[in-house]
Structure formats: structure tokens, C-alpha cells
């Protein structure tokens, strides 16, 4: 089976930088993706890594180390609207599904 | 911008009844999915669907559940004989796999149907 671990909650202030970590255990790893979910809303795709390294998309960056089974989402210049839950999700080779982590609730304060 | 739509937004049903949740995926997407999320918990995969058949299903997706693409636009999840523990938010998603460079990791979720079983 698969398991993904994330911190349950992270707090930060506006304008700051925050990193949300994700460690995973899975066989046949294919890629790691990140989704944002506001309360009562649907998950929204943020970023995806299949290879080691950093992917940058505006204020959000995502990093993957396949050898360490570890990734993180980096959010810069935090804004109040970034307050949400963030989920990492893994896909496995040959399987058309995502397995989501337990989610990290990010609280951004003024 | 194209989006996944779901109806109804909220469904209340009595235990033992059948419900059908409806979804319209993004029109040029090829893979379709159903997930569920119990309040305050993580998103759980139920089933994926491609080329008019199930391509993957989880242990949650037992004989109580079925999916169908009755026409070229709709994608439905049927739950027979609902149980109290089926109460959750059900999300439909689609992904553009097959188009340039995309994978099923980039999935587009609908707004969800909140199912309440009483």
C-alpha cells in the first residue's frame, strides 16, 4: 500500500515564505503532485514533479527527491487567500489514480 | 475556462435508498474519476474510467457502487442501498491525459456533491 505524511497544520504571516513537507512510501512511484483546497471547495491542481528538482509556478514551487521519497511545496509572498488545506498526492506507474496525503492546513495571519 | 460540473450540489437520502450523482467532465478530457472526502479527512480515490470502462478501482468501490457514461457528456456514480457511512463529499474529476505532455496527475475537480444519508 501507499502512505503519505504531511504536517497537520502550519501557520505563517502575510508576506512570509512557508514550506510544506511530504514524505511518501509507495511502490512503482511515478510522480508527486500538490493540490490546494479551500474550505468547502474542490481540490485545485497546483504543481507536479516526476523528476528530481524544483518546479516553479509563480509564487508556488514544488520540489522532489525520489531517492529520499520526499517532496515539498514552497509558497512565497504569502497572502491571506493562501489560507487553505494543501494535499500532496502520489501516482504509481500503471495506475490511473491519485493517492492523497492527509493534508496540511495553512493559516496565514495579517 | 472549461470546468467540471456536478449535480446536485447537495443530496439527502434515507439509508437503503439508491442515489445517482452526476458529473459533466471537461469536454476534451479522456480520463474520468470519482473521489470522496469525509468531512475533515483526506480525499479518497474511488474509481477511474477510460474508454467506456473502469480502469482502476479502490477497495471502497464495492458492488454497492457503479459508474456509467450514458452519453457523450455525462458521467454518473450510482450508490445502491446507501449506508450512513456513505455520507461524504463526492468529487468528480477529469484529466487531459493523451494531450501533449499531460498525465493523470493533473486532474480537474468539480465542486462536489455533498451526500447526507439519514
mmCIF file of C-alpha atoms in Angstrom:
data_model
loop_
_atom_site.group_PDB
_atom_site.id
_atom_site.type_symbol
_atom_site.label_atom_id
_atom_site.label_comp_id
_atom_site.label_asym_id
_atom_site.label_seq_id
_atom_site.Cartn_x
_atom_site.Cartn_y
_atom_site.Cartn_z
ATOM 1 C CA UNK A 1 0.000 0.000 0.000
ATOM 2 C CA UNK A 2 0.884 3.625 -0.013
ATOM 3 C CA UNK A 3 1.331 6.123 2.792
ATOM 4 C CA UNK A 4 1.949 9.853 2.713
ATOM 5 C CA UNK A 5 2.795 12.019 5.675
ATOM 6 C CA UNK A 6 2.324 15.756 5.972
ATOM 7 C CA UNK A 7 2.255 18.114 8.946
ATOM 8 C CA UNK A 8 -1.305 18.687 10.068
ATOM 9 C CA UNK A 9 -1.056 22.449 10.387
ATOM 10 C CA UNK A 10 1.319 25.287 9.543
ATOM 11 C CA UNK A 11 0.933 28.945 10.467
ATOM 12 C CA UNK A 12 2.639 31.967 8.911
ATOM 13 C CA UNK A 13 2.171 35.690 8.396
ATOM 14 C CA UNK A 14 1.427 37.606 5.243
ATOM 15 C CA UNK A 15 4.462 38.145 3.053
ATOM 16 C CA UNK A 16 6.375 35.250 4.568
ATOM 17 C CA UNK A 17 7.624 32.040 2.952
ATOM 18 C CA UNK A 18 6.358 28.645 4.089
ATOM 19 C CA UNK A 19 7.371 25.108 3.216
ATOM 20 C CA UNK A 20 5.007 22.146 3.459
ATOM 21 C CA UNK A 21 6.728 18.787 3.510
ATOM 22 C CA UNK A 22 5.514 15.430 2.274
ATOM 23 C CA UNK A 23 7.155 12.050 2.736
ATOM 24 C CA UNK A 24 5.768 9.036 0.971
ATOM 25 C CA UNK A 25 6.043 5.287 0.807
ATOM 26 C CA UNK A 26 4.846 3.606 -2.327
ATOM 27 C CA UNK A 27 5.924 1.028 -4.864
ATOM 28 C CA UNK A 28 6.272 1.968 -8.516
ATOM 29 C CA UNK A 29 6.378 5.706 -7.824
ATOM 30 C CA UNK A 30 5.540 7.819 -10.865
ATOM 31 C CA UNK A 31 5.006 11.386 -9.682
ATOM 32 C CA UNK A 32 4.122 13.723 -6.838
ATOM 33 C CA UNK A 33 1.545 16.447 -7.214
ATOM 34 C CA UNK A 34 0.119 19.164 -4.998
ATOM 35 C CA UNK A 35 -3.451 20.332 -4.630
ATOM 36 C CA UNK A 36 -4.986 23.258 -2.795
ATOM 37 C CA UNK A 37 -8.414 23.054 -1.189
ATOM 38 C CA UNK A 38 -10.254 25.948 0.397
ATOM 39 C CA UNK A 39 -12.913 25.125 2.999
ATOM 40 C CA UNK A 40 -15.990 23.811 1.239
ATOM 41 C CA UNK A 41 -14.249 23.855 -2.118
ATOM 42 C CA UNK A 42 -12.808 21.382 -4.569
ATOM 43 C CA UNK A 43 -9.136 20.396 -4.779
ATOM 44 C CA UNK A 44 -7.293 22.529 -7.317
ATOM 45 C CA UNK A 45 -4.133 21.336 -9.058
ATOM 46 C CA UNK A 46 -1.045 23.376 -8.201
ATOM 47 C CA UNK A 47 2.073 21.560 -9.300
ATOM 48 C CA UNK A 48 3.584 18.252 -10.350
ATOM 49 C CA UNK A 49 7.038 16.635 -10.153
ATOM 50 C CA UNK A 50 8.084 13.412 -11.796
ATOM 51 C CA UNK A 51 11.826 14.108 -11.759
ATOM 52 C CA UNK A 52 14.128 15.319 -9.009
ATOM 53 C CA UNK A 53 14.412 19.034 -8.609
ATOM 54 C CA UNK A 54 12.434 22.199 -8.312
ATOM 55 C CA UNK A 55 9.434 23.237 -10.401
ATOM 56 C CA UNK A 56 8.424 26.883 -10.164
ATOM 57 C CA UNK A 57 4.979 28.259 -10.958
ATOM 58 C CA UNK A 58 4.660 31.869 -9.914
ATOM 59 C CA UNK A 59 4.636 32.163 -6.116
ATOM 60 C CA UNK A 60 4.470 28.384 -5.730
ATOM 61 C CA UNK A 61 7.357 25.960 -6.182
ATOM 62 C CA UNK A 62 7.475 22.227 -5.669
ATOM 63 C CA UNK A 63 10.497 20.041 -5.033
ATOM 64 C CA UNK A 64 11.033 16.308 -5.319
ATOM 65 C CA UNK A 65 13.792 13.964 -4.187
ATOM 66 C CA UNK A 66 12.986 10.457 -5.400
ATOM 67 C CA UNK A 67 15.913 8.913 -3.529
ATOM 68 C CA UNK A 68 14.600 10.342 -0.240
ATOM 69 C CA UNK A 69 10.895 9.734 -1.056
ATOM 70 C CA UNK A 70 10.363 13.342 -0.108
ATOM 71 C CA UNK A 71 8.914 16.461 -1.583
ATOM 72 C CA UNK A 72 7.793 19.878 -0.511
ATOM 73 C CA UNK A 73 5.626 22.754 -1.613
ATOM 74 C CA UNK A 74 7.083 26.216 -1.154
ATOM 75 C CA UNK A 75 4.769 29.190 -1.000
ATOM 76 C CA UNK A 76 6.320 32.653 -1.248
ATOM 77 C CA UNK A 77 4.926 36.125 -0.568
ATOM 78 C CA UNK A 78 2.066 34.610 1.371
ATOM 79 C CA UNK A 79 -1.337 36.217 1.019
ATOM 80 C CA UNK A 80 -4.437 35.810 3.173
ATOM 81 C CA UNK A 81 -6.125 33.941 0.320
ATOM 82 C CA UNK A 82 -3.464 31.219 0.597
ATOM 83 C CA UNK A 83 -5.133 30.044 3.815
ATOM 84 C CA UNK A 84 -6.343 26.599 2.780
ATOM 85 C CA UNK A 85 -5.520 22.927 3.034
ATOM 86 C CA UNK A 86 -2.705 21.591 0.887
ATOM 87 C CA UNK A 87 -2.514 17.946 -0.143
ATOM 88 C CA UNK A 88 0.332 16.049 -1.687
ATOM 89 C CA UNK A 89 -0.691 13.131 -3.877
ATOM 90 C CA UNK A 90 1.286 10.309 -5.476
ATOM 91 C CA UNK A 91 0.684 8.390 -8.628
ATOM 92 C CA UNK A 92 2.130 4.998 -9.424
ATOM 93 C CA UNK A 93 3.257 3.629 -12.750
ATOM 94 C CA UNK A 94 0.423 1.846 -14.482
ATOM 95 C CA UNK A 95 -2.277 3.013 -12.085
ATOM 96 C CA UNK A 96 -4.717 5.717 -13.150
ATOM 97 C CA UNK A 97 -5.391 7.181 -9.740
ATOM 98 C CA UNK A 98 -4.041 9.608 -7.184
ATOM 99 C CA UNK A 99 -3.426 8.702 -3.565
ATOM 100 C CA UNK A 100 -3.750 11.792 -1.394
ATOM 101 C CA UNK A 101 -1.952 12.638 1.810
ATOM 102 C CA UNK A 102 -3.773 13.679 4.951
ATOM 103 C CA UNK A 103 -3.393 17.366 4.136
ATOM 104 C CA UNK A 104 -1.760 20.369 5.769
ATOM 105 C CA UNK A 105 -3.907 23.241 6.930
ATOM 106 C CA UNK A 106 -2.134 26.550 6.289
ATOM 107 C CA UNK A 107 -3.254 29.542 8.319
ATOM 108 C CA UNK A 108 -1.989 32.932 7.134
ATOM 109 C CA UNK A 109 -2.386 35.807 9.552
ATOM 110 C CA UNK A 110 -2.002 39.563 8.962
ATOM 111 C CA UNK B 1 -12.307 28.435 -18.825
ATOM 112 C CA UNK B 2 -13.763 24.906 -19.099
ATOM 113 C CA UNK B 3 -14.737 23.292 -15.819
ATOM 114 C CA UNK B 4 -16.142 20.078 -14.406
ATOM 115 C CA UNK B 5 -19.723 20.435 -13.231
ATOM 116 C CA UNK B 6 -21.642 18.253 -10.773
ATOM 117 C CA UNK B 7 -25.269 17.919 -9.811
ATOM 118 C CA UNK B 8 -26.845 18.064 -7.360
ATOM 119 C CA UNK B 9 -24.729 20.153 -5.014
ATOM 120 C CA UNK B 10 -26.387 18.508 -2.001
ATOM 121 C CA UNK B 11 -28.325 15.245 -1.834
ATOM 122 C CA UNK B 12 -30.123 13.978 1.245
ATOM 123 C CA UNK B 13 -31.301 10.398 1.189
ATOM 124 C CA UNK B 14 -32.517 7.755 3.578
ATOM 125 C CA UNK B 15 -30.476 4.706 4.413
ATOM 126 C CA UNK B 16 -31.137 1.910 1.943
ATOM 127 C CA UNK B 17 -32.111 4.203 -0.916
ATOM 128 C CA UNK B 18 -30.281 4.463 -4.225
ATOM 129 C CA UNK B 19 -28.676 7.715 -5.357
ATOM 130 C CA UNK B 20 -27.172 8.823 -8.646
ATOM 131 C CA UNK B 21 -24.572 11.562 -8.655
ATOM 132 C CA UNK B 22 -24.000 13.292 -11.955
ATOM 133 C CA UNK B 23 -20.956 14.897 -13.491
ATOM 134 C CA UNK B 24 -20.089 16.577 -16.757
ATOM 135 C CA UNK B 25 -16.300 16.328 -17.280
ATOM 136 C CA UNK B 26 -14.337 18.793 -19.374
ATOM 137 C CA UNK B 27 -15.192 18.020 -22.966
ATOM 138 C CA UNK B 28 -11.797 17.066 -24.414
ATOM 139 C CA UNK B 29 -10.636 15.078 -21.385
ATOM 140 C CA UNK B 30 -10.248 11.338 -21.667
ATOM 141 C CA UNK B 31 -9.935 10.046 -18.095
ATOM 142 C CA UNK B 32 -12.682 10.442 -15.509
ATOM 143 C CA UNK B 33 -12.599 9.804 -11.776
ATOM 144 C CA UNK B 34 -14.700 9.732 -8.662
ATOM 145 C CA UNK B 35 -13.267 10.553 -5.255
ATOM 146 C CA UNK B 36 -14.878 11.021 -1.895
ATOM 147 C CA UNK B 37 -13.962 13.073 1.151
ATOM 148 C CA UNK B 38 -15.456 12.508 4.557
ATOM 149 C CA UNK B 39 -15.654 15.791 6.464
ATOM 150 C CA UNK B 40 -12.254 16.839 7.760
ATOM 151 C CA UNK B 41 -10.446 13.903 6.202
ATOM 152 C CA UNK B 42 -8.347 13.291 3.113
ATOM 153 C CA UNK B 43 -9.566 12.799 -0.410
ATOM 154 C CA UNK B 44 -10.007 9.095 -1.216
ATOM 155 C CA UNK B 45 -9.900 7.555 -4.675
ATOM 156 C CA UNK B 46 -12.932 5.502 -5.703
ATOM 157 C CA UNK B 47 -12.687 4.725 -9.413
ATOM 158 C CA UNK B 48 -11.156 5.807 -12.703
ATOM 159 C CA UNK B 49 -12.813 5.369 -16.096
ATOM 160 C CA UNK B 50 -11.356 5.395 -19.590
ATOM 161 C CA UNK B 51 -12.632 4.364 -22.978
ATOM 162 C CA UNK B 52 -16.016 3.401 -21.563
ATOM 163 C CA UNK B 53 -14.728 1.053 -18.932
ATOM 164 C CA UNK B 54 -13.348 1.061 -15.416
ATOM 165 C CA UNK B 55 -9.551 1.251 -15.482
ATOM 166 C CA UNK B 56 -8.921 1.270 -11.742
ATOM 167 C CA UNK B 57 -10.977 0.968 -8.579
ATOM 168 C CA UNK B 58 -10.261 1.056 -4.872
ATOM 169 C CA UNK B 59 -11.351 -1.351 -2.163
ATOM 170 C CA UNK B 60 -14.033 1.185 -1.230
ATOM 171 C CA UNK B 61 -15.647 0.753 -4.655
ATOM 172 C CA UNK B 62 -17.501 -2.485 -3.959
ATOM 173 C CA UNK B 63 -20.650 -3.941 -5.520
ATOM 174 C CA UNK B 64 -22.666 -1.145 -3.970
ATOM 175 C CA UNK B 65 -21.138 1.308 -6.443
ATOM 176 C CA UNK B 66 -21.281 1.573 -10.216
ATOM 177 C CA UNK B 67 -20.299 4.147 -12.808
ATOM 178 C CA UNK B 68 -21.642 4.866 -16.236
ATOM 179 C CA UNK B 69 -21.097 7.222 -19.129
ATOM 180 C CA UNK B 70 -24.607 7.174 -20.565
ATOM 181 C CA UNK B 71 -23.864 9.657 -23.352
ATOM 182 C CA UNK B 72 -21.005 11.736 -24.703
ATOM 183 C CA UNK B 73 -21.011 14.252 -21.886
ATOM 184 C CA UNK B 74 -22.315 12.811 -18.605
ATOM 185 C CA UNK B 75 -20.512 10.577 -16.126
ATOM 186 C CA UNK B 76 -22.516 9.146 -13.241
ATOM 187 C CA UNK B 77 -21.847 7.419 -9.931
ATOM 188 C CA UNK B 78 -24.636 5.208 -8.614
ATOM 189 C CA UNK B 79 -24.717 4.101 -5.000
ATOM 190 C CA UNK B 80 -27.187 1.298 -4.321
ATOM 191 C CA UNK B 81 -28.640 0.816 -0.852
ATOM 192 C CA UNK B 82 -26.865 3.736 0.804
ATOM 193 C CA UNK B 83 -25.414 3.399 4.291
ATOM 194 C CA UNK B 84 -24.814 6.030 6.952
ATOM 195 C CA UNK B 85 -21.079 5.796 6.356
ATOM 196 C CA UNK B 86 -21.551 6.804 2.707
ATOM 197 C CA UNK B 87 -22.174 10.362 3.910
ATOM 198 C CA UNK B 88 -19.370 12.399 2.371
ATOM 199 C CA UNK B 89 -18.497 14.901 -0.318
ATOM 200 C CA UNK B 90 -18.186 13.167 -3.669
ATOM 201 C CA UNK B 91 -15.911 14.772 -6.238
ATOM 202 C CA UNK B 92 -15.805 14.034 -9.918
ATOM 203 C CA UNK B 93 -12.574 14.809 -11.757
ATOM 204 C CA UNK B 94 -11.212 14.564 -15.271
ATOM 205 C CA UNK B 95 -7.751 14.746 -16.728
ATOM 206 C CA UNK B 96 -6.439 15.660 -20.167
ATOM 207 C CA UNK B 97 -4.156 12.674 -20.489
ATOM 208 C CA UNK B 98 -3.456 11.941 -24.089
ATOM 209 C CA UNK B 99 -2.894 15.570 -24.971
ATOM 210 C CA UNK B 100 0.622 16.922 -25.161
ATOM 211 C CA UNK B 101 2.718 16.008 -22.153
ATOM 212 C CA UNK B 102 -0.145 15.639 -19.714
ATOM 213 C CA UNK B 103 -0.545 12.923 -17.135
ATOM 214 C CA UNK B 104 -3.297 11.824 -14.820
ATOM 215 C CA UNK B 105 -1.565 13.705 -12.023
ATOM 216 C CA UNK B 106 -3.135 16.913 -13.319
ATOM 217 C CA UNK B 107 -6.769 16.373 -12.521
ATOM 218 C CA UNK B 108 -9.552 18.924 -12.638
ATOM 219 C CA UNK B 109 -12.112 18.557 -9.899
ATOM 220 C CA UNK B 110 -15.753 19.510 -9.900
ATOM 221 C CA UNK B 111 -17.326 21.405 -6.990
ATOM 222 C CA UNK B 112 -18.603 18.187 -5.410
ATOM 223 C CA UNK B 113 -21.907 16.720 -4.279
ATOM 224 C CA UNK B 114 -22.458 16.589 -0.549
ATOM 225 C CA UNK B 115 -24.290 13.330 0.179
ATOM 226 C CA UNK B 116 -26.062 13.046 3.501
ATOM 227 C CA UNK B 117 -27.515 9.658 4.418
ATOM 228 C CA UNK B 118 -30.005 9.718 7.289
#
